[in-house]
Short mmCIF file of C-alpha atoms in Angstrom, two decimals:
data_model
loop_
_atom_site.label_atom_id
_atom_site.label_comp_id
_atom_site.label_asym_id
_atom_site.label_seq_id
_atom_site.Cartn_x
_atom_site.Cartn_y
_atom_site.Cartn_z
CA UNK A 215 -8.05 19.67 9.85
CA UNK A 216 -8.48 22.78 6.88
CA UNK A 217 -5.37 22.23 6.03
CA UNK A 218 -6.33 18.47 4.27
CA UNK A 219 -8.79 21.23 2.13
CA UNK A 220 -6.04 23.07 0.61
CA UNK A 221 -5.74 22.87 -2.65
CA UNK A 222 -2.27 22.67 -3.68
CA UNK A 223 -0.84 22.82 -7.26
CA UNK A 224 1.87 19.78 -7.67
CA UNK A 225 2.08 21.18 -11.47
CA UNK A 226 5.46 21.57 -12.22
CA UNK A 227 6.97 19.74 -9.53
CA UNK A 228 7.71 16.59 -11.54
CA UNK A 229 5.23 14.64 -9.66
CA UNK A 230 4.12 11.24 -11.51
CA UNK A 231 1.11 11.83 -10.37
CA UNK A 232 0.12 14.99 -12.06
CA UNK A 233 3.13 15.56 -14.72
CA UNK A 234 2.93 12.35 -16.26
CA UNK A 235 -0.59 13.17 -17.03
CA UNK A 236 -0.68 13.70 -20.63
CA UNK A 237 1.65 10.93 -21.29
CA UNK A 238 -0.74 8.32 -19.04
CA UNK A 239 -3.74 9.56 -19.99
CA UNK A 240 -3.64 11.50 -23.12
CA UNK A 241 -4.79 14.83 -21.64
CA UNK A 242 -3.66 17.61 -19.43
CA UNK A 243 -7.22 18.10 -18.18
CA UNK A 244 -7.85 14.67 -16.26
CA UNK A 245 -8.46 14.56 -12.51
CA UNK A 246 -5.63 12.29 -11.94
CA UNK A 247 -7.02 9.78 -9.04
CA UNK A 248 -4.37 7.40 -9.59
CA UNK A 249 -1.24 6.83 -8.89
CA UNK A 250 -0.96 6.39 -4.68
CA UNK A 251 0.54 8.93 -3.06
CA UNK A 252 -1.34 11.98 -1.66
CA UNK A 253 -2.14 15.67 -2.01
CA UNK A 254 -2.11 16.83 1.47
CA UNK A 255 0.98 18.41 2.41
CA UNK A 256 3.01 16.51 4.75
CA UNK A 257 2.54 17.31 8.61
CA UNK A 258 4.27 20.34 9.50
CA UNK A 259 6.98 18.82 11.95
CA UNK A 260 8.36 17.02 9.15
CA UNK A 261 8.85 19.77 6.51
CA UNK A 262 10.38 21.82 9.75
CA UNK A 263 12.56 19.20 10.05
CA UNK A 264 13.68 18.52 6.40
CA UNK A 265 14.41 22.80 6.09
CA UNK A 266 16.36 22.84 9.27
CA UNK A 267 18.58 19.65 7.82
CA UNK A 268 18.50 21.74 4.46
CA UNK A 269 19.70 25.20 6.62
CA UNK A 270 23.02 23.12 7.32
CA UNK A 271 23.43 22.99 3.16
CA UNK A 272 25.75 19.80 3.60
CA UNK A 273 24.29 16.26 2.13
CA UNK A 274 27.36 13.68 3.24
CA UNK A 275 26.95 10.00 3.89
CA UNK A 276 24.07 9.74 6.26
CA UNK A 277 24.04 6.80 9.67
CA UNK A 278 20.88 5.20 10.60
CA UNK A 279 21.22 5.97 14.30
CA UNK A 280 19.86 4.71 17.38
CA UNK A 281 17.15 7.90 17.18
CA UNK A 282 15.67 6.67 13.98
CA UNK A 283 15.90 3.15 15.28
CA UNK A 284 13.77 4.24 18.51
CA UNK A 285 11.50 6.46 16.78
CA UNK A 286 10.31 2.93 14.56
CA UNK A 287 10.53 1.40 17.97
CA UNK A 288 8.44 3.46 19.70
CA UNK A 289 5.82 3.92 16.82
CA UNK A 290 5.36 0.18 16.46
CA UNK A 291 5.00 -0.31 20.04
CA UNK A 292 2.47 2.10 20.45
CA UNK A 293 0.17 1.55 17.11
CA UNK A 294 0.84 -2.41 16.86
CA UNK A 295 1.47 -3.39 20.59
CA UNK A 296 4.48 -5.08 19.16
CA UNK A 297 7.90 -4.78 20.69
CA UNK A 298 10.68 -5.04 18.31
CA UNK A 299 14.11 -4.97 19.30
CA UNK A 300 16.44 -2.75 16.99
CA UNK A 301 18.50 -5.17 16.18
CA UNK A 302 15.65 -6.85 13.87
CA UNK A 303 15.72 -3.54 11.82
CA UNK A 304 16.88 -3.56 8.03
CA UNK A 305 16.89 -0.68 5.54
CA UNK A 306 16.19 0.51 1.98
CA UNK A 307 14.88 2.57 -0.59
CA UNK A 308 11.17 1.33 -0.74
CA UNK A 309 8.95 -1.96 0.39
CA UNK A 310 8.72 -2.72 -3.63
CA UNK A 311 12.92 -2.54 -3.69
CA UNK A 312 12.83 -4.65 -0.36
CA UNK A 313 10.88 -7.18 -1.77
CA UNK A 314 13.26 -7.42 -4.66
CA UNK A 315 16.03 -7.99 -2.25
CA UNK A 316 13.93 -10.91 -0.29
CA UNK A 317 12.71 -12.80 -3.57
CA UNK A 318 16.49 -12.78 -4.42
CA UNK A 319 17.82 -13.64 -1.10
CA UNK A 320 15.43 -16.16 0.50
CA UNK A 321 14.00 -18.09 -2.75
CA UNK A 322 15.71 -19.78 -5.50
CA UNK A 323 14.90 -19.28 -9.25
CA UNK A 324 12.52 -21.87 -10.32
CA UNK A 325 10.26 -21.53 -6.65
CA UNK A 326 6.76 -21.04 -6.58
CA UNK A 327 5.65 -17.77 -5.10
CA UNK A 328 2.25 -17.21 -3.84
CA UNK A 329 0.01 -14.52 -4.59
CA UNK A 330 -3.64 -13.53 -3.59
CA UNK A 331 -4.60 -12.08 -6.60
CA UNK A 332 -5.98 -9.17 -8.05
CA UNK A 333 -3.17 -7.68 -5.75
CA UNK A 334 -0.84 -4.54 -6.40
CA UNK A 335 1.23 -4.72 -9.82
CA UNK A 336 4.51 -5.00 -8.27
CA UNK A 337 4.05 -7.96 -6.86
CA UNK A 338 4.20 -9.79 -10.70
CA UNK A 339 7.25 -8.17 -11.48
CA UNK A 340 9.29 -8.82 -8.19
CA UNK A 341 8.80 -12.61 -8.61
CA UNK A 342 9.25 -12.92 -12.43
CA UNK A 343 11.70 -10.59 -12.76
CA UNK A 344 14.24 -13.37 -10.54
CA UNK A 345 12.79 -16.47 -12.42
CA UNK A 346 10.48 -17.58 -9.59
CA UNK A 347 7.13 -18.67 -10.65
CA UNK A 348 3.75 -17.11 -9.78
CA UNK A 349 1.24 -19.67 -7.78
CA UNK A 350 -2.67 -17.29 -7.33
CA UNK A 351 -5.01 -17.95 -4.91
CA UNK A 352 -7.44 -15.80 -5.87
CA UNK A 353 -9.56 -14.18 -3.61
CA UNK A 354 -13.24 -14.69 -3.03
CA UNK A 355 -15.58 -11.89 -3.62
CA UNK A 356 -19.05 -12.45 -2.36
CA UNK A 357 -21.87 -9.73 -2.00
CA UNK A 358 -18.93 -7.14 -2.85
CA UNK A 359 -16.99 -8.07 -0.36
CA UNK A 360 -13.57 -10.25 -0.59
CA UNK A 361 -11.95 -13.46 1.68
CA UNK A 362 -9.80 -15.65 1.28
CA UNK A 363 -9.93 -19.12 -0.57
CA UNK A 364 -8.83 -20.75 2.22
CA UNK A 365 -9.04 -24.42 0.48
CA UNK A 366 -7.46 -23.60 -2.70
CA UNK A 367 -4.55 -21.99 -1.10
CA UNK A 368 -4.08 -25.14 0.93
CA UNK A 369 -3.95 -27.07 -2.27
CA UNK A 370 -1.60 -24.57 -3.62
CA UNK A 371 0.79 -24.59 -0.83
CA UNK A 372 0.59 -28.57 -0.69
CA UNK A 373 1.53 -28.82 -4.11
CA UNK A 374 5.04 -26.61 -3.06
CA UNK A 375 5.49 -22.86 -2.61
CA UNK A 376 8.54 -21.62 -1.46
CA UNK A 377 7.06 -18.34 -0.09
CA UNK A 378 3.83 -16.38 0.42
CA UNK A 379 3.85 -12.60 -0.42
CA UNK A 380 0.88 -11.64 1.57
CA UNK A 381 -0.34 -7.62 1.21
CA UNK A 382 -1.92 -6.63 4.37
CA UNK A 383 -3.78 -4.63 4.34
CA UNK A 384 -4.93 -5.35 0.90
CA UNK A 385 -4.31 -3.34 -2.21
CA UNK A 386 -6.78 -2.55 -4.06
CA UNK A 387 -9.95 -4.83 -2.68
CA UNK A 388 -8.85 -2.69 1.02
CA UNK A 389 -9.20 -5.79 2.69
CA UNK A 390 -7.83 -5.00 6.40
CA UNK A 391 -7.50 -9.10 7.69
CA UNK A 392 -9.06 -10.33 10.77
CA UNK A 393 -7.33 -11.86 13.34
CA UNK A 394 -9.04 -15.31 12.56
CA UNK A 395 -8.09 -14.93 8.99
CA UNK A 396 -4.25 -13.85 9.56
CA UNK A 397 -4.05 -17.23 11.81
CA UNK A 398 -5.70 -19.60 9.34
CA UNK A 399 -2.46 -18.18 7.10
CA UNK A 400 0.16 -18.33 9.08
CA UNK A 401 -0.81 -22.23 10.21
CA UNK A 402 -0.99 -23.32 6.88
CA UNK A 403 2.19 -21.31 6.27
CA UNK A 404 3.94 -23.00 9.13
CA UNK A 405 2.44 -26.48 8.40
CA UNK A 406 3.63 -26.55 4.77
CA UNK A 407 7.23 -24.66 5.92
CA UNK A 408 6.05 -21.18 3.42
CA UNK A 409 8.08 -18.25 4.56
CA UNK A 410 5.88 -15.38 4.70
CA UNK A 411 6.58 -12.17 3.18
CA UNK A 412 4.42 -9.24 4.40
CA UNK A 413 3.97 -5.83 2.90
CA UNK A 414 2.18 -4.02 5.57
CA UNK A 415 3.00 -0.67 3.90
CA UNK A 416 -0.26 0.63 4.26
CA UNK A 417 -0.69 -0.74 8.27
CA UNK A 418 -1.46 2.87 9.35
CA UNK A 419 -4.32 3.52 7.11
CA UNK A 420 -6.89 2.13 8.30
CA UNK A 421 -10.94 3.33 9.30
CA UNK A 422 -12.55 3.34 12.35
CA UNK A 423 -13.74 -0.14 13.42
CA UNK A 424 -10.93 -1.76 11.68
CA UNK A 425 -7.68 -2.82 13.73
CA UNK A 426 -4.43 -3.99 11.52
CA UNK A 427 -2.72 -6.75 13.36
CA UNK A 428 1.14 -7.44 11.82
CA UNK A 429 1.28 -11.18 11.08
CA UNK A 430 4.96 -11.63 12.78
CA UNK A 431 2.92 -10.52 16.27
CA UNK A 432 0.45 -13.59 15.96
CA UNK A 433 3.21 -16.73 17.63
CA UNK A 434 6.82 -16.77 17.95
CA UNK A 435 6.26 -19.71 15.62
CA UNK A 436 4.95 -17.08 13.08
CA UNK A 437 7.77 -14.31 13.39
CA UNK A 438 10.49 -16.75 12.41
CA UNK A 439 8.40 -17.67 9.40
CA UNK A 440 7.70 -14.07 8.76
CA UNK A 441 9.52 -10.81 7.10
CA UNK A 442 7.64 -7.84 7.35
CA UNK A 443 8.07 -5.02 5.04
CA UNK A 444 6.69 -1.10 6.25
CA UNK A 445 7.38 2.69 5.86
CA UNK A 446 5.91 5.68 6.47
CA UNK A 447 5.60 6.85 3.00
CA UNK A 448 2.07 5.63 2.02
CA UNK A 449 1.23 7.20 5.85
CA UNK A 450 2.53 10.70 5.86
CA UNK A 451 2.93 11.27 1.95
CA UNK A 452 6.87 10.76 2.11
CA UNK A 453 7.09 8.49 -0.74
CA UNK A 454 9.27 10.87 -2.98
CA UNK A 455 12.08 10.67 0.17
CA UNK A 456 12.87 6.81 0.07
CA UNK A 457 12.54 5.27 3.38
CA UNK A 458 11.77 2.13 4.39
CA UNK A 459 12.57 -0.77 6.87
CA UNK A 460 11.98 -4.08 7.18
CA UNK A 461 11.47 -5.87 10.37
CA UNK A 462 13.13 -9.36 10.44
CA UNK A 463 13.23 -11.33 14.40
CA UNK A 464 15.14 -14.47 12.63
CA UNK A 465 18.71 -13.68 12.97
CA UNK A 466 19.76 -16.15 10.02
CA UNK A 467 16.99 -14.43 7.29
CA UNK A 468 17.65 -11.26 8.61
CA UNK A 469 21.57 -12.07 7.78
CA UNK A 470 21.05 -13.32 4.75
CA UNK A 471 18.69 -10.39 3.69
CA UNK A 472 21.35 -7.83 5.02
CA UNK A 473 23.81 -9.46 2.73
CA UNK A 474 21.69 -8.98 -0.48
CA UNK A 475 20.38 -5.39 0.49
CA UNK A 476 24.22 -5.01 0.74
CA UNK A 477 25.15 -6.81 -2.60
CA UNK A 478 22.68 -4.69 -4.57
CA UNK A 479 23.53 -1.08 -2.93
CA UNK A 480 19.79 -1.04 -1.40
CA UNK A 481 20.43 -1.15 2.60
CA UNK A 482 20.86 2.67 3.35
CA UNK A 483 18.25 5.80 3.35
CA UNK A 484 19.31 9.04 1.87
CA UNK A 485 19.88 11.58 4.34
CA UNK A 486 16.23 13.43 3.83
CA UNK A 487 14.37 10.68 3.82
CA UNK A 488 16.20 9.66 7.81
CA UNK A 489 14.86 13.10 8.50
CA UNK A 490 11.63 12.79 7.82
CA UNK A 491 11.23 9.20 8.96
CA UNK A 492 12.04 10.26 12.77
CA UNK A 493 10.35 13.64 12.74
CA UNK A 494 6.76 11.60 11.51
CA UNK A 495 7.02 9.03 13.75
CA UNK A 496 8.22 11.12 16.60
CA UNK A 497 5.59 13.97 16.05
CA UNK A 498 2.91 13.30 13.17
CA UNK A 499 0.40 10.63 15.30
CA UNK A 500 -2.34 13.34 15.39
CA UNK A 501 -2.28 14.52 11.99
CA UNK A 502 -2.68 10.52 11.13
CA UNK A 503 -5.56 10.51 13.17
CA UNK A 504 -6.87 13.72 11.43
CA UNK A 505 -6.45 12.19 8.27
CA UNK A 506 -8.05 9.15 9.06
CA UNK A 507 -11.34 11.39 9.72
CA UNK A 508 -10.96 13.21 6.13
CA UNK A 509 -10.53 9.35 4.31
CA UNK A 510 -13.40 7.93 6.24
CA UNK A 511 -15.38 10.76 5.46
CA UNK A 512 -14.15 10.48 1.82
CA UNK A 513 -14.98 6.54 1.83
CA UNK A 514 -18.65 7.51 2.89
CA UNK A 515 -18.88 10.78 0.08
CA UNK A 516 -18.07 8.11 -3.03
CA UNK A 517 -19.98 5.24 -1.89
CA UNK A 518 -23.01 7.75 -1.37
CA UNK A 519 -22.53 9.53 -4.79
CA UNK A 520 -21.54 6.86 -6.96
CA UNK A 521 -23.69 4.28 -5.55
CA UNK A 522 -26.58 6.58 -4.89
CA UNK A 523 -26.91 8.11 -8.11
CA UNK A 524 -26.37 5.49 -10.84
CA UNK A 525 -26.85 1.92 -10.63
CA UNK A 526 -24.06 0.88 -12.89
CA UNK A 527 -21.26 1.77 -10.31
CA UNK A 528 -20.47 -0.19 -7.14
CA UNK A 529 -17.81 0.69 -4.51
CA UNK A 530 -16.37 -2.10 -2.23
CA UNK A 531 -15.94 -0.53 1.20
CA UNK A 532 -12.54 -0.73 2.17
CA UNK A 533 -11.65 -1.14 5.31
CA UNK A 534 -8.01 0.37 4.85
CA UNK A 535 -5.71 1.76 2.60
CA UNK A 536 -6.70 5.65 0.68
CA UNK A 537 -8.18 3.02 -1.85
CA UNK A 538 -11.51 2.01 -3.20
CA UNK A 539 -12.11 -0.57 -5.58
CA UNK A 540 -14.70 -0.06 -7.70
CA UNK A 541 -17.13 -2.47 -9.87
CA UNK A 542 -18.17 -0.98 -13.57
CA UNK A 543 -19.83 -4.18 -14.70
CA UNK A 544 -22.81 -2.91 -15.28
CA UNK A 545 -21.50 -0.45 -17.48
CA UNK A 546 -21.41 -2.64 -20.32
CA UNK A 547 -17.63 -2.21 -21.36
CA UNK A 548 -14.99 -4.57 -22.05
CA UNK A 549 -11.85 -3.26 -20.39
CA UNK A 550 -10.06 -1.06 -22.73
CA UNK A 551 -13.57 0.24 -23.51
CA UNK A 552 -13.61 0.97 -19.41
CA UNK A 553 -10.09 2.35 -19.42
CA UNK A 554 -10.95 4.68 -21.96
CA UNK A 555 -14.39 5.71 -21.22
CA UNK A 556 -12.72 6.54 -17.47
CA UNK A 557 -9.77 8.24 -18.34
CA UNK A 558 -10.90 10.29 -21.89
CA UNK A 559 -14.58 10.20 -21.53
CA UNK A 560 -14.75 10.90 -18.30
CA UNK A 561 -11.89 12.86 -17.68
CA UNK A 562 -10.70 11.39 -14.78
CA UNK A 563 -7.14 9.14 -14.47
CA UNK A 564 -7.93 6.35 -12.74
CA UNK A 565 -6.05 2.43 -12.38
CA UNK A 566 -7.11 0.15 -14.38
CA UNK A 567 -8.55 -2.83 -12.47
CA UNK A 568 -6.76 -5.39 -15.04
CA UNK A 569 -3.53 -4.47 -14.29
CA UNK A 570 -3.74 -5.75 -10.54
CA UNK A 571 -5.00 -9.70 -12.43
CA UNK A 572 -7.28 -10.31 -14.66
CA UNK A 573 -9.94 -11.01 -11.86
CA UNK A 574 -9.60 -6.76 -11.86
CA UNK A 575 -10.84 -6.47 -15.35
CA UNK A 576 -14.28 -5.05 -14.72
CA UNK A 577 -13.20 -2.57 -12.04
CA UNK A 578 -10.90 0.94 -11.22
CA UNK A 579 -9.09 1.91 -8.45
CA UNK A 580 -9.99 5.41 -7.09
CA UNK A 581 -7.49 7.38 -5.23
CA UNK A 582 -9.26 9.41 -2.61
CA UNK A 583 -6.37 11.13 -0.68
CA UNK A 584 -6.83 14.33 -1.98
CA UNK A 585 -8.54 17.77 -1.34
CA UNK A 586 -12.81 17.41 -0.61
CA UNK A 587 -12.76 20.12 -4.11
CA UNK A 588 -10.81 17.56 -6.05
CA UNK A 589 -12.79 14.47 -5.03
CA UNK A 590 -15.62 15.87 -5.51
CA UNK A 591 -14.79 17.06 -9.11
CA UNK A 592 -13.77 13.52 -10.04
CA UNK A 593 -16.97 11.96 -8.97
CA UNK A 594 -19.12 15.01 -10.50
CA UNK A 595 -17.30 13.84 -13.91
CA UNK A 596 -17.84 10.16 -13.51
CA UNK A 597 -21.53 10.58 -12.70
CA UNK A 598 -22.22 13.16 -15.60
CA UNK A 599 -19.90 10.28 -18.20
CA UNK A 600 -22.14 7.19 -16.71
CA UNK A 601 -25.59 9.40 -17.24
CA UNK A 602 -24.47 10.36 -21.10
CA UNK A 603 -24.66 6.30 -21.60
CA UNK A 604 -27.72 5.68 -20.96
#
């Protein structure tokens, strides 16, 4: 597992992450813990892959072929215990793209849209950017730890939602849902007819103890109410190579999704990021489980630093995603004063918990999927910023 300890520089290499970092931040010099993608090189069977597609030096029109449509197969069979049939199988760009295309294709302008908020920023934009109308159910957070408001989100249903976009697991509280809590959904789904849209784009990351279950494998009831949205980009780092799926088992949604991804130019993959779709799914399970070890092992390193050593910060413990969601109440800020005390103060680029809903506005969202030297040079900086304060 050394190689999750290299330190590699993604200067230069127009990555959002780290070139956007004066523009985001102000500053060359931040830590950038942001943005989520990774800096561990991708496993080795996919960059062999991608140069020996490269070595043939011709980029044509690329088909989605029954290989690629085996390797999801075989990778949700064995990690889920779900069997899928290829024929439920639709394509695109991204899960946030996707989601676009369901809004537009299964909704009307004018529905509700229910979210369970504070939830990844996306999510706002892909229902108000069709005219659809955002319905929260906010979570409940209770000794730093969040569930579901299982009452109000009756209430909200009852009073008409047109579809649930549920993010599972959760970004950025890293819930990872519990069987019991995934079927007290879906029934009120199904008993208020809510079709159920489900990012599960970070179902892979998850810590030990923790099991994701998809929602479509809970009833057959349930997978005709449910779309669900995945990739391997948040899992092996392949988010710069646009690939993504969507698994759909109701022939008339998944035709009418296939239209729109069709209408809008968004149902193919571009001929690297095919590549690198089979080759991690066909040969990157064990350095997922190695890099399950390094997050875990991350998780625990934070929680013990920033929790041990000052008072004023407080880490939820996430039980997936490369996530943590952390509480600066105590700090004393309002949330610009946060933002900036993070980011310039501090000197390390963090989210902003208020742009996820404004129950985020006391808290940050700490990217830990990157090099032990990095993390710990982040947290060093956040402890030395909260001690100057006091």
């Amino acid at each position: 597992m050394n190689h999750f300890e290299n330190v590699h520089d993604r200067t230069n290499t127009r990555s959002v992450k780290w070139d956007m970092r004066q523009s985001v931040f102000g500053a060359d010099d931040v830590v950038p813990m942001w943005v989520a993608d990774m800096d561990f090189q991708a496993p080795q069977a996919v960059n062999d892959a991608l140069i020996k597609r490269a070595e043939h030096g011709i980029y044509g029109y690329t088909v989605i072929d029954q290989d690629v449509r085996d390797a999801i197969i075989n990778w949700i069979s064995k990690r889920y215990n779900w069997t899928i049939d290829g024929e439920w199988l639709s394509f695109s760009p991204g899960v946030v793209a996707s989601l676009h295309m369901a809004i537009q294709a299964l909704t009307d302008p004018g529905d509700n849209i229910l979210i369970q908020t504070p939830v990844y920023t996306p999510f706002y934009n892909v229902i108000e950017a069709h005219d659809r109308t955002i319905v929260k159910n906010p979570l409940k957070r209770q000794n730093n730890h969040y569930g579901i408001d299982f009452a109000d989100m009756e209430e909200k249903l009852k009073s008409g939602v047109k579809a649930f976009l549920l993010c599972s697991p959760h970004n950025p509280v890293g819930r990872v849902w519990t069987e019991e809590e995934l079927r007290e959904m879906a029934r009120l789904c199904l008993k208020y007819d809510v079709l159920i849209l489900s990012d599960e784009i970070h179902a892979d990351l998850i810590y030990p103890g923790e099991t994701h279950i998809p929602m479509a494998t809970l009833s057959d009831d349930t997978a005709s109410q449910t779309i669900t949205f995945m990739s391997p980009s948040k899992t092996f780092n392949l988010a710069g190579l646009q690939a993504s799926y969507i698994i759909t088992s109701d022939k008339e949604k998944r035709d009418m999704l296939d239209q729109q991804l069709e209408k809008d130019g968004h149902h193919m993959m571009n001929t690297m990021g095919n590549t690198a779709l089979e080759a991690a799914y066909r040969h990157g399970e064990q350095w997922l489980d190695d890099l399950r070890n390094v997050l875990d092992n991350h998780r625990a390193y934070v929680i013990r630093r920033l929790e041990g050593e000052t008072d004023k910060l407080h880490v939820t413990r996430s039980e997936g995603t490369y996530l943590l969601w952390i509480d600066c109440t105590a700090l004393g800020l309002d949330r610009d004063e946060l933002k900036t005390f993070m980011n310039q103060t501090a000197g390390v680029g963090l989210n902003p918990g208020a742009n996820y809903g404004e129950e985020g506005d006391m808290f940050m969202r700490m990217n830990i999927a990157c090099p032990h030297e990095t993390l710990q040079k982040g947290v060093d900086r956040i402890l030395k910023a909260v001690h100057n304060l006091d």
